[in-house]
Coordinates of C-alpha atoms in Angstrom, one line a residue:
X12 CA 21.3 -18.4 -24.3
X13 CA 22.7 -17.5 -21.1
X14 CA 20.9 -15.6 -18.3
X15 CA 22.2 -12.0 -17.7
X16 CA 24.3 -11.0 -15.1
X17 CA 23.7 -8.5 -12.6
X18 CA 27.1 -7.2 -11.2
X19 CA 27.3 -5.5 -7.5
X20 CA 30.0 -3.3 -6.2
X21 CA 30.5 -3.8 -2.5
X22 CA 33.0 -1.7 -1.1
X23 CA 32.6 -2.5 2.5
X24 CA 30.2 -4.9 4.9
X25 CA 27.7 -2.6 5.0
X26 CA 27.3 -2.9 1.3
X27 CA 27.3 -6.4 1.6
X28 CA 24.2 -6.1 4.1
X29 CA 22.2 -3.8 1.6
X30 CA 22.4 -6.2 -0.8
X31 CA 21.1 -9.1 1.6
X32 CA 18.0 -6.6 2.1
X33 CA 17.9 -6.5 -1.5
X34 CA 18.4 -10.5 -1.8
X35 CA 15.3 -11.0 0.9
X36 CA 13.1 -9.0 -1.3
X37 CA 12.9 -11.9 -3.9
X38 CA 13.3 -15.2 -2.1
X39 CA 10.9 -17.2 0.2
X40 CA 9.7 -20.6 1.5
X41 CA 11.3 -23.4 -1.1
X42 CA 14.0 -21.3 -2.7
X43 CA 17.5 -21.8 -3.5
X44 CA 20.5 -19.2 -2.9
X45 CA 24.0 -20.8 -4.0
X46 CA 26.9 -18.8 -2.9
X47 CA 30.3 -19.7 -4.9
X48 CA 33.8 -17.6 -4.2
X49 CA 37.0 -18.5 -2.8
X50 CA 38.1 -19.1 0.5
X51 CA 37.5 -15.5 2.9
X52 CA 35.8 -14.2 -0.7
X53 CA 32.8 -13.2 1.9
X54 CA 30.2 -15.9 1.1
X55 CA 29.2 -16.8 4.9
X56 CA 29.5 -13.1 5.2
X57 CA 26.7 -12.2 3.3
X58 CA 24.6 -15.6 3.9
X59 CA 24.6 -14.2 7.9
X60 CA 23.5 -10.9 6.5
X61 CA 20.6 -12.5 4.5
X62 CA 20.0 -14.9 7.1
X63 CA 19.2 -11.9 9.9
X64 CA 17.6 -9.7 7.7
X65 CA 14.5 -12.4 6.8
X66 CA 14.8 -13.6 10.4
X67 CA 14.3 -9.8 11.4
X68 CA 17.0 -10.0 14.3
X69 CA 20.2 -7.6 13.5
X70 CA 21.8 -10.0 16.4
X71 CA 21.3 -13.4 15.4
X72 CA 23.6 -15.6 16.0
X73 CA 24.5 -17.4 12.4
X74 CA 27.7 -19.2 12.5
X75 CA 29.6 -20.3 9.9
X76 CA 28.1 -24.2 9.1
X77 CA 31.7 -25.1 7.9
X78 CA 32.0 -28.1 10.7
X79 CA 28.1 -28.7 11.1
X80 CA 27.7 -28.7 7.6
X81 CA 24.3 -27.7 8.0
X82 CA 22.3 -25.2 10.3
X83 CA 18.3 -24.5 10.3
X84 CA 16.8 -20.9 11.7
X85 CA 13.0 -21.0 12.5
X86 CA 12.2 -17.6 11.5
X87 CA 8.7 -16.6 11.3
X88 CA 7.9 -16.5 7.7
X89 CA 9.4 -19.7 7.0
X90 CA 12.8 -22.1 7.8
X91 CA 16.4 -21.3 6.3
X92 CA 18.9 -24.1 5.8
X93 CA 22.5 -22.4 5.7
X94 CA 24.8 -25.4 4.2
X95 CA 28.3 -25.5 3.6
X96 CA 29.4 -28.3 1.6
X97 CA 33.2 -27.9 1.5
X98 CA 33.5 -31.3 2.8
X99 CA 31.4 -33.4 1.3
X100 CA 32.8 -35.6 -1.1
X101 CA 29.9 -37.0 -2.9
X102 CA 26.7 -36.0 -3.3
X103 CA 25.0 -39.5 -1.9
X104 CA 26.2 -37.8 1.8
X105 CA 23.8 -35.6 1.8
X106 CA 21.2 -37.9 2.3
X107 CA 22.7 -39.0 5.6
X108 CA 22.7 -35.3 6.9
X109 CA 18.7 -35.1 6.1
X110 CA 18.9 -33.2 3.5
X111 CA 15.7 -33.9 2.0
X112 CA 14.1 -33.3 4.9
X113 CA 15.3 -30.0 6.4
X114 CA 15.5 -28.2 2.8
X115 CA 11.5 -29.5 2.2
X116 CA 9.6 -25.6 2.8
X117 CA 12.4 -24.1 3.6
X118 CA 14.7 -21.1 2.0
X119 CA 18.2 -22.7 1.2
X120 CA 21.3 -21.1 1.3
X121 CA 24.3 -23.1 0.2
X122 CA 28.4 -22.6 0.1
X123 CA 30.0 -24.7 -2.1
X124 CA 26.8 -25.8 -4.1
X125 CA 28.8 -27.5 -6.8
X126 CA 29.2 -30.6 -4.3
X127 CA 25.8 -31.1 -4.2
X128 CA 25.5 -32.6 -8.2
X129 CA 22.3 -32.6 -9.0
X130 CA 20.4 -32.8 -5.4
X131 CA 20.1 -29.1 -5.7
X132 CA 17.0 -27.5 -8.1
X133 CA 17.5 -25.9 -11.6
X134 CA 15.5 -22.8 -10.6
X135 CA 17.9 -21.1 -8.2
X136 CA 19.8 -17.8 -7.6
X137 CA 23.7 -17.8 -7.9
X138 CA 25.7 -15.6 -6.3
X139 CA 29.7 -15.4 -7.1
X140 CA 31.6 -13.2 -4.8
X141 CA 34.7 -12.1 -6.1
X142 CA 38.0 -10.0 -3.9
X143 CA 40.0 -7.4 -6.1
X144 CA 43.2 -6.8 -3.8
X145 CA 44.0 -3.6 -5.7
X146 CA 41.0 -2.0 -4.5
X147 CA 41.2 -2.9 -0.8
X148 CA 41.3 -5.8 1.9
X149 CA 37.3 -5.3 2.6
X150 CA 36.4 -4.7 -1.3
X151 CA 33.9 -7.5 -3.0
X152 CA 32.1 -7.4 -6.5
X153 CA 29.3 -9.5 -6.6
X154 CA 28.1 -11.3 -9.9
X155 CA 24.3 -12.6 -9.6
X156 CA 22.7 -14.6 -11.6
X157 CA 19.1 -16.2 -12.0
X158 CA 18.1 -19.3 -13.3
X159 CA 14.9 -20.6 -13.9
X160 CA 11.4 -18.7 -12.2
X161 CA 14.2 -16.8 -10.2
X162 CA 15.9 -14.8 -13.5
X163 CA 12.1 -13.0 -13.6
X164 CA 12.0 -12.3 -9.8
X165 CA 16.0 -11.3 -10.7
X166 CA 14.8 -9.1 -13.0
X167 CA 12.1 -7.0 -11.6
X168 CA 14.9 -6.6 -8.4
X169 CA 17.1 -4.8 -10.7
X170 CA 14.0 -3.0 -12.0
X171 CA 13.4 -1.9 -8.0
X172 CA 17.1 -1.0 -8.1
X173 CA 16.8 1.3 -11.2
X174 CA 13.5 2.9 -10.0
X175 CA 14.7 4.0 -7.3
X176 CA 17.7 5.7 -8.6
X177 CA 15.4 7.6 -10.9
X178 CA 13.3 9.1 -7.9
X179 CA 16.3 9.3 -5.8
X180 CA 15.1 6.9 -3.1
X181 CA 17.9 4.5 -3.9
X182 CA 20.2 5.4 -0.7
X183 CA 16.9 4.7 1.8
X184 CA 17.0 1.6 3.6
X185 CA 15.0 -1.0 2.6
X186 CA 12.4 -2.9 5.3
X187 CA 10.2 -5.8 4.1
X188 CA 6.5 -4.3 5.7
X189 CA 3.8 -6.8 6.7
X190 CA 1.6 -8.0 3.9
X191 CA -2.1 -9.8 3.6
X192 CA -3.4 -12.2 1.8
X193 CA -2.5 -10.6 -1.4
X194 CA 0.7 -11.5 -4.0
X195 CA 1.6 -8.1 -3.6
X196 CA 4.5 -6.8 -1.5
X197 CA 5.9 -4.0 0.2
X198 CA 8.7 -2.4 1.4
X199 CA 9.5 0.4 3.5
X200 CA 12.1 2.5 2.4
X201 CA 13.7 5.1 5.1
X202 CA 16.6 7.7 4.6
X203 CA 19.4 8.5 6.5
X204 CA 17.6 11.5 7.3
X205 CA 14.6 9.7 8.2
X206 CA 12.1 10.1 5.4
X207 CA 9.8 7.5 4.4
X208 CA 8.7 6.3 1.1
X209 CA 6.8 3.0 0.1
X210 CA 7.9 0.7 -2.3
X211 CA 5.2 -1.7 -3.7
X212 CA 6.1 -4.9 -5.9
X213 CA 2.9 -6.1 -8.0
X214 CA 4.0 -7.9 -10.9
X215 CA 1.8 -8.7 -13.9
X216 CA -0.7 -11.3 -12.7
X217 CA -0.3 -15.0 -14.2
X218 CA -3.7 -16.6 -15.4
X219 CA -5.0 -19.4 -12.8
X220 CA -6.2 -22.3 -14.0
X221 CA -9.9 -21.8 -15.7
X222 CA -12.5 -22.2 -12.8
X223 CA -15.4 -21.2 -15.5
X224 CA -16.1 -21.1 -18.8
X225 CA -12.4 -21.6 -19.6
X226 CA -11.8 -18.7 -17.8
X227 CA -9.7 -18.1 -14.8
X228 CA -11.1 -16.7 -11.4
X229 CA -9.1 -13.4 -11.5
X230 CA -10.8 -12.9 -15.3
X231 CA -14.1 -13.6 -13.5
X232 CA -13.9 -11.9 -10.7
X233 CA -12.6 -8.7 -12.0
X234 CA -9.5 -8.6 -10.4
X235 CA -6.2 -6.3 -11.4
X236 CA -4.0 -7.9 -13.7
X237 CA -0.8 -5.6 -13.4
X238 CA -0.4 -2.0 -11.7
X239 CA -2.3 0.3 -13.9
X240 CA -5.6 0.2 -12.4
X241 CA -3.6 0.9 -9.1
X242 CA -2.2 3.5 -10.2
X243 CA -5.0 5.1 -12.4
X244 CA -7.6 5.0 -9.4
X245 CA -4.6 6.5 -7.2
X246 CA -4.9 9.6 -9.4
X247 CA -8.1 9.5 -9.9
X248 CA -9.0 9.7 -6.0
X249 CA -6.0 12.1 -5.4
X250 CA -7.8 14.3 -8.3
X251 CA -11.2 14.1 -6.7
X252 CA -9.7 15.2 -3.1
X253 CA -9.1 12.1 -1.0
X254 CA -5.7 10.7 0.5
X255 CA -4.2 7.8 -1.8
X256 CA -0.7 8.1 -1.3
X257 CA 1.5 10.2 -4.0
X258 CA 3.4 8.2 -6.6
X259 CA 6.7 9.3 -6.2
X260 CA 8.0 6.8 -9.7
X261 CA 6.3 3.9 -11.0
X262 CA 7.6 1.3 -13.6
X263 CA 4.1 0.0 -15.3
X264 CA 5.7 -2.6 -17.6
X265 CA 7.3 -4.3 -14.4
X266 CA 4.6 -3.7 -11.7
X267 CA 6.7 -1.5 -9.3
X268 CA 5.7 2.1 -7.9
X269 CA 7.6 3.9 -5.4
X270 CA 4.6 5.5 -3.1
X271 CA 4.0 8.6 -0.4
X272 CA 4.3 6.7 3.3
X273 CA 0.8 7.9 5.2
X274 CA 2.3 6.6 8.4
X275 CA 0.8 3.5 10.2
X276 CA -2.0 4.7 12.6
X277 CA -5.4 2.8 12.2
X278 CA -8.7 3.5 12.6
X279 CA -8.9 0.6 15.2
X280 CA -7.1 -0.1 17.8
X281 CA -6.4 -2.9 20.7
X282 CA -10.3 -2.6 21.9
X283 CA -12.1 -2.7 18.0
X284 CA -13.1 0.3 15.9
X285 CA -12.4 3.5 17.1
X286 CA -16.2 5.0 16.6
X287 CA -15.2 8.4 15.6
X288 CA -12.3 7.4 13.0
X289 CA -15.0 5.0 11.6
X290 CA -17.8 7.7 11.5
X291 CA -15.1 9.6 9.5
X292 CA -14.5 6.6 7.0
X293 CA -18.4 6.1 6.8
X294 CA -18.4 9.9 5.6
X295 CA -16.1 9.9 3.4
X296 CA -18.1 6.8 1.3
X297 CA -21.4 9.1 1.7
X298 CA -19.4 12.1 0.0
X299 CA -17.6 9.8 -2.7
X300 CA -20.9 8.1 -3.5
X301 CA -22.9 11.0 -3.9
X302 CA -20.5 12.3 -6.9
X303 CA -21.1 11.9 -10.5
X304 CA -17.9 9.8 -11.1
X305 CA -15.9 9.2 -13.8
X306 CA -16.4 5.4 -15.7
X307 CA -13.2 5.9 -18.0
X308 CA -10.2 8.2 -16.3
X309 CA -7.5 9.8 -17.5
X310 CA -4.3 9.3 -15.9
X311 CA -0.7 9.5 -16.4
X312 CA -0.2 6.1 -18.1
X313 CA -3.1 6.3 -20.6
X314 CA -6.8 5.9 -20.0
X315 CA -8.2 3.0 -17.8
X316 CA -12.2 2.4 -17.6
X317 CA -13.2 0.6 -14.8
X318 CA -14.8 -3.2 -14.8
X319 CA -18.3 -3.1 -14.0
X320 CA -19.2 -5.7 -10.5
X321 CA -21.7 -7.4 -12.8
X322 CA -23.6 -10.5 -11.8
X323 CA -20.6 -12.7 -13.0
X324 CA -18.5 -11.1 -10.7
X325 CA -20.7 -11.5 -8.1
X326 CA -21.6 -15.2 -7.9
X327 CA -18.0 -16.3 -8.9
X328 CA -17.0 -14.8 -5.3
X329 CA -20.2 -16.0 -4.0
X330 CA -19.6 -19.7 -5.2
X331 CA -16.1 -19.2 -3.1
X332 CA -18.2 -20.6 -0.1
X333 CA -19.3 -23.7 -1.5
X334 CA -15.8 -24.3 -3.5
X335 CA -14.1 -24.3 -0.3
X336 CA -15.8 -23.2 2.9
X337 CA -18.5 -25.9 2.9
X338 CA -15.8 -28.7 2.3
X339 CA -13.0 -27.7 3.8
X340 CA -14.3 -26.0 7.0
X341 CA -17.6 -27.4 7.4
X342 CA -16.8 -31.2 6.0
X343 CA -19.9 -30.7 3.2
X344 CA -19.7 -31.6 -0.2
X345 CA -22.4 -30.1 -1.6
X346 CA -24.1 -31.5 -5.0
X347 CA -24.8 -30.0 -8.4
X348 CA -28.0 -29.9 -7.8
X349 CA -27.5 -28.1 -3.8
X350 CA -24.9 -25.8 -5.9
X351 CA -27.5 -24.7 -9.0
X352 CA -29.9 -23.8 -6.1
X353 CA -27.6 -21.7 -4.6
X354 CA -26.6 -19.6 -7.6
X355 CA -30.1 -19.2 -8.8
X356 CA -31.3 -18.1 -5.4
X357 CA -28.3 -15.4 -5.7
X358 CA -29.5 -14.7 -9.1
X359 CA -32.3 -13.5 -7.5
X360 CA -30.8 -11.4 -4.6
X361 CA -28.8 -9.5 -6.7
X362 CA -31.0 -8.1 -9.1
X363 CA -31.9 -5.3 -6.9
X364 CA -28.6 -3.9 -6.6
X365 CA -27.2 -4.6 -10.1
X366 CA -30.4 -2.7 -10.8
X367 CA -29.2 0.7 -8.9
X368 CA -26.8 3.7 -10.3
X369 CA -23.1 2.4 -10.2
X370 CA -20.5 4.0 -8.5
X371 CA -16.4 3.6 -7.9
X372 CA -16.7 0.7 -5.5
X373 CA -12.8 0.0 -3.7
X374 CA -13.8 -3.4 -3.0
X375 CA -11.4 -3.8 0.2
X376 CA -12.7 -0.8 2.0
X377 CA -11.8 -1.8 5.6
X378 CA -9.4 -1.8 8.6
X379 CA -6.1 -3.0 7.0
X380 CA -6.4 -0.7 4.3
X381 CA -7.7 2.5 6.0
X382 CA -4.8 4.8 8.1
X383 CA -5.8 7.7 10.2
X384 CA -4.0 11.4 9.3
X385 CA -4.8 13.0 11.9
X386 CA -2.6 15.9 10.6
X387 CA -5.1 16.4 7.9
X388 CA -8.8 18.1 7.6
X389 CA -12.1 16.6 6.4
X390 CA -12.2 13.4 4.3
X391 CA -8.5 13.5 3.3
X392 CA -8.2 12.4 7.4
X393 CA -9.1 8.7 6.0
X394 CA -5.7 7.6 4.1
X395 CA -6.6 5.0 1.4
X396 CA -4.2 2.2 0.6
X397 CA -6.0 -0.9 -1.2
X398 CA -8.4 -0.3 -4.6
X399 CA -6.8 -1.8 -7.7
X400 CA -9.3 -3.9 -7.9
X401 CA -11.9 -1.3 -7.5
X402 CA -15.1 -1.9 -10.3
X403 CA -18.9 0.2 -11.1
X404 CA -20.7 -1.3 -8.2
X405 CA -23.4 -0.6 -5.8
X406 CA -22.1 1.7 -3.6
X407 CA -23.3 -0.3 -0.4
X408 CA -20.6 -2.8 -0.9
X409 CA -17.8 -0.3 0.8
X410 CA -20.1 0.4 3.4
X411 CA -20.2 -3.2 4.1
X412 CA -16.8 -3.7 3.9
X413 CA -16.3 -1.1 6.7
X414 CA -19.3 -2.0 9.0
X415 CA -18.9 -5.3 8.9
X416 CA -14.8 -6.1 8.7
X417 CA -13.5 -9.3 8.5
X418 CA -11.1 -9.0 10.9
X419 CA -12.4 -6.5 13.8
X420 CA -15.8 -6.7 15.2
X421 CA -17.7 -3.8 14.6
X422 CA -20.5 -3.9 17.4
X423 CA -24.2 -4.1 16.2
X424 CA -25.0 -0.9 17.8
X425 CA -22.2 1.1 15.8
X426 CA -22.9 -0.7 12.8
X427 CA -26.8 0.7 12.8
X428 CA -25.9 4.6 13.7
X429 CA -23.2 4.7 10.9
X430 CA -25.6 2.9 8.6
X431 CA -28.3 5.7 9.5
X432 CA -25.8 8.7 9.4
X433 CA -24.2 7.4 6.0
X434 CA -28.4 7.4 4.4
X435 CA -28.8 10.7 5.9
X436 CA -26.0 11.8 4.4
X437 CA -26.7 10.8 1.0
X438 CA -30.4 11.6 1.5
X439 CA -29.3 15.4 1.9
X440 CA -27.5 14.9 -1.0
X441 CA -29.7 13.1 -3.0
X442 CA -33.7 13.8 -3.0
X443 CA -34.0 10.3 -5.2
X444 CA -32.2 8.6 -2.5
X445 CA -34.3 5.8 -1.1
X446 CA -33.3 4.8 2.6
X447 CA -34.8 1.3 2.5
X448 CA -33.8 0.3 -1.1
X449 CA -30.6 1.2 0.2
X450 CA -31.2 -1.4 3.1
X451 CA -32.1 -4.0 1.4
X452 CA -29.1 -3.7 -0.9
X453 CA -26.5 -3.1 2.1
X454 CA -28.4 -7.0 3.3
X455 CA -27.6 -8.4 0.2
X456 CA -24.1 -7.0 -0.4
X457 CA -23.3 -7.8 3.6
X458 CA -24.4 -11.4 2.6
X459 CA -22.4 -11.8 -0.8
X460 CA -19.1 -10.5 0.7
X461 CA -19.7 -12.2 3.8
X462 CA -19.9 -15.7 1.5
X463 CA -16.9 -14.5 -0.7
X464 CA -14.6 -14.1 2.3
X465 CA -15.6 -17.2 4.1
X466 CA -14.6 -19.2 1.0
X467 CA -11.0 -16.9 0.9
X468 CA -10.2 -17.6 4.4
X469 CA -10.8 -21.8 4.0
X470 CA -8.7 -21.3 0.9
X471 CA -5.8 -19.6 2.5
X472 CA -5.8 -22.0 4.7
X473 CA -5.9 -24.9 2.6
X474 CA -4.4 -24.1 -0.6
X475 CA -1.8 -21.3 0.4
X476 CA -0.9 -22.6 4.2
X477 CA -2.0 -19.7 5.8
X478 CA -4.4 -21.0 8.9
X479 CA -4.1 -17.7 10.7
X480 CA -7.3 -16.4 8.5
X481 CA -9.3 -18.9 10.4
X482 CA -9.6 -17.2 13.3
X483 CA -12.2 -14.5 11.9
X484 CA -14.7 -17.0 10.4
X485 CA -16.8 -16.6 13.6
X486 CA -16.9 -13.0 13.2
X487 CA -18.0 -13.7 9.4
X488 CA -20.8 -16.5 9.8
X489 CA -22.1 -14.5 12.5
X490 CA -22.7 -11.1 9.8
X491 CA -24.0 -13.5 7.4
X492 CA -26.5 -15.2 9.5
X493 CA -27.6 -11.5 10.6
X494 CA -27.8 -10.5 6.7
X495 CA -29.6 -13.3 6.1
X496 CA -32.2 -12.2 8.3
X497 CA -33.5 -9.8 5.4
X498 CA -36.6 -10.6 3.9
X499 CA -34.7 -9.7 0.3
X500 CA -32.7 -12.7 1.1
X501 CA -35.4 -15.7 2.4
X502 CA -34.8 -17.9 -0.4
X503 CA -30.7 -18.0 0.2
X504 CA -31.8 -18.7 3.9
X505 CA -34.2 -21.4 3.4
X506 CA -31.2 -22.8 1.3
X507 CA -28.5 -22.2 4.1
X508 CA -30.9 -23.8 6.4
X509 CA -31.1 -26.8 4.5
X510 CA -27.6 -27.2 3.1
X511 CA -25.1 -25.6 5.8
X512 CA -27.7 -25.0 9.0
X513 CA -23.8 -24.7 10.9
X514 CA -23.8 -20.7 10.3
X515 CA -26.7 -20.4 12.3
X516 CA -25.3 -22.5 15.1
X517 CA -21.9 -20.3 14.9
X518 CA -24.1 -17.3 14.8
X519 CA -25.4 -18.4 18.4
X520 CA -21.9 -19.1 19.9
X521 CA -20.4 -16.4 18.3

């Protein structure tokens, strides 16, 4: 059966660079763009406008590759190859042009892809440009097609497209926005008259490989497996006061939601946390936690009930460090026997807080994912972005995630007033509040995520090729070692101190 076809209009050059934007939105490192037309049909054209859209430089110079046959841009995300194959007569040439060797990681955009045989992959995007001189010297129509993993991402494009329409966002501009180490993405979407909208792009997750138990991590660890718990916990916190942005229109089936923009000012800036906007986030936990919640909620696409952060959860994440941080950072390969130790001596330090009342725990609560409105009053000031993987948890896991953030340093001496002001908080609120059960639990919790996100940031690094999350281990061995310091937690120090003694010494050069 043949794939569909997705037909574009493009009455003039500007057209032609709004569906580059579009184009941009669904390719990446080791893709393949073929561009087929006839001669001044416009296929250079719109390979420049893809070319400086990913590049992010409206000026780039992108000449036509008609005599070089092939040029390579170093953007930042990841190299483009721009090929035009007019002249080659036989595929065997390419070899002598490095082929093989420029296209390998790269995005590859290629004119006249039919002289390339079968050198060029299955799984590709084709794009025929077509002139119609009845309808003008600039007109094109554009007729796209995917092939392979490419007809899905093809897909939930047009699915973007058709969204957008419904909500009436689809004349905005549309500007790929900075993402993290999720397989999420964003885009910012701005109108002529300059209003802002969000569009995010999370696609039904696909299964890992099983890790445990012949499940897969994401099973495991609790994590979102499309956009509904996204957008259930978005109404939910909406309904219970707080600022998660507005869905504007959101497509469940396909994992796309067109969201309120909250701006883009932090709650840290170029120095660290910014003490008063933190002391704000820190009271906004205190209020949430100190609600009776909701387990199962209500929302516009059905009813969602919440995992709970049970002890599987928790030493799946845990056993993060050992899968890849001890290895892959530290050089240790750690034994069965080493490994067993260490998840029954978690075993241990977590039955305190699995023991304590649950509560809607974000699980990301921290700088990337926390925007100041300053235009706004009380704990709607703190603009949430990141909780569809929130679970029932102990609530000191947020407060963790805030006071002792990954990627900013939050000084010891902030950490321990917010730490008191967020227990007298709930102690107001609460007279069966217990400050230093509530320690203990914040010590284990700092520990467990600290252990979780070491084992992330090796594994960005050496299965996803993202090295850049290595410059916060420091920060992250140093709040472990200090969490391990808790008496709850001797046996998981006496086991650090025998297995991976490095922490410590990071600790002391940190």
């Amino acid at each position: 059966m043949s794939e569909p076809v997705w037909r574009v209009e493009l009455p003039d050059e500007a057209a032609t660079r709004a569906l580059a934007r579009e184009i941009a939105g669904m390719v990446g490192a080791g893709d393949l763009v073929t561009l087929s037309g006839d001669l001044g049909a416009g296929k250079t054209t719109l390979a420049r406008a893809l070319i400086r859209v990913l590049a992010d430089d409206p000026e780039l110079e992108a000449p036509s590759p008609t005599f070089t046959l092939m040029q390579v841009y170093d953007t930042p995300a990841f190299p483009i190859v721009h090929a035009d194959l007019y002249r080659v007569k036989d595929p065997s040439e390419l070899a002598e042009l490095g082929w093989d060797e420029a296209a390998e990681g790269a995005l590859v955009i290629v004119e006249w892809a039919e002289r390339a045989g079968s050198a060029l992959s299955a799984d590709r995007i084709d794009i025929a440009l077509y002139m119609d001189a009845k309808r003008g010297p600039n007109f094109r129509r554009a007729e796209i097609v995917g092939h392979g993993e490419a007809a899905r991402r093809l897909v939930r494009l047009r699915g973007a497209q058709t969204l957008l329409e419904r909500c009436g966002w689809d004349e905005a501009e549309r500007r790929h926005m900075q993402g993290d180490a999720s397989t999420r993405a964003y885009e910012l979407l701005v109108k002529p008259d300059g209003d802002r909208a969000v569009l995010m792009i999370s696609p039904p997750r696909a299964d890992g490989p099983p890790v445990k138990g012949g499940k897969p991590y994401s099973a495991l660890a609790h994590l979102a497996e499309d956009i509904k718990p996204f957008v259930a916990m978005d109404e939910a916190l909406i309904a219970e006061g707080f600022s998660a942005p507005r869905i504007f229109a959101a497509d469940l089936d396909a994992g796309l939601a067109v969201l309120e923009y909250l701006g883009d000012e932090s709650v840290i800036d170029a120095d660290g946390p910014r003490p008063e906007r933190y002391s704000e986030a820190m009271r906004l936990l205190a209020h949430l936690h100190g609600r009776k919640l909701p387990e199962e909620i209500r929302f516009s696409g059905g009813t969602y009930r919440l995992p709970t952060y049970d002890l599987g959860a928790f030493l799946i994440e845990a056993d993060l460090l050992v899968e890849w941080y001890a290895p892959h950072v530290l050089g240790v390969q750690l034994a069965s026997g080493a490994r067993a130790q260490y998840e029954n001596a978690w075993r241990g330090a977590l039955s305190g807080p699995l023991a304590e009342p649950r509560t809607w725990t974000l699980r990301d609560y921290h700088s990337p994912n926390l925007l100041w409105l300053a235009n706004r009053g009380g704990d709607q000031r703190v603009g949430l972005l990141d909780f569809q993987d929130a679970l029932l948890g102990p609530p000191a896991y947020d407060l963790v995630s805030l006071l002792q953030d990954a990627r900013v340093t939050v000084p010891d001496e902030l950490e321990l007033k917010l730490l008191g002001a967020y227990s007298f908080i709930r102690k107001n609120m609460e007279q069966g509040f217990d400050v230093a059960t509530f320690a203990t639990s914040y010590a284990v919790m700092g520990a467990q995520r600290a252990s979780k996100v070491l084992g992330i940031f090796a594994r960005l690094d050496k299965r996803d090729g993202k090295p850049g999350y290595l410059a916060h281990i420091p920060r992250v061995t140093n709040y472990l070692a200090k969490d391990l310091g808790h008496p709850a937690l001797a046996e998981l120090k006496a086991w650090f101190e025998q297995y991976l003694p490095q922490i410590f010494v990071e600790e002391a050069a940190a």
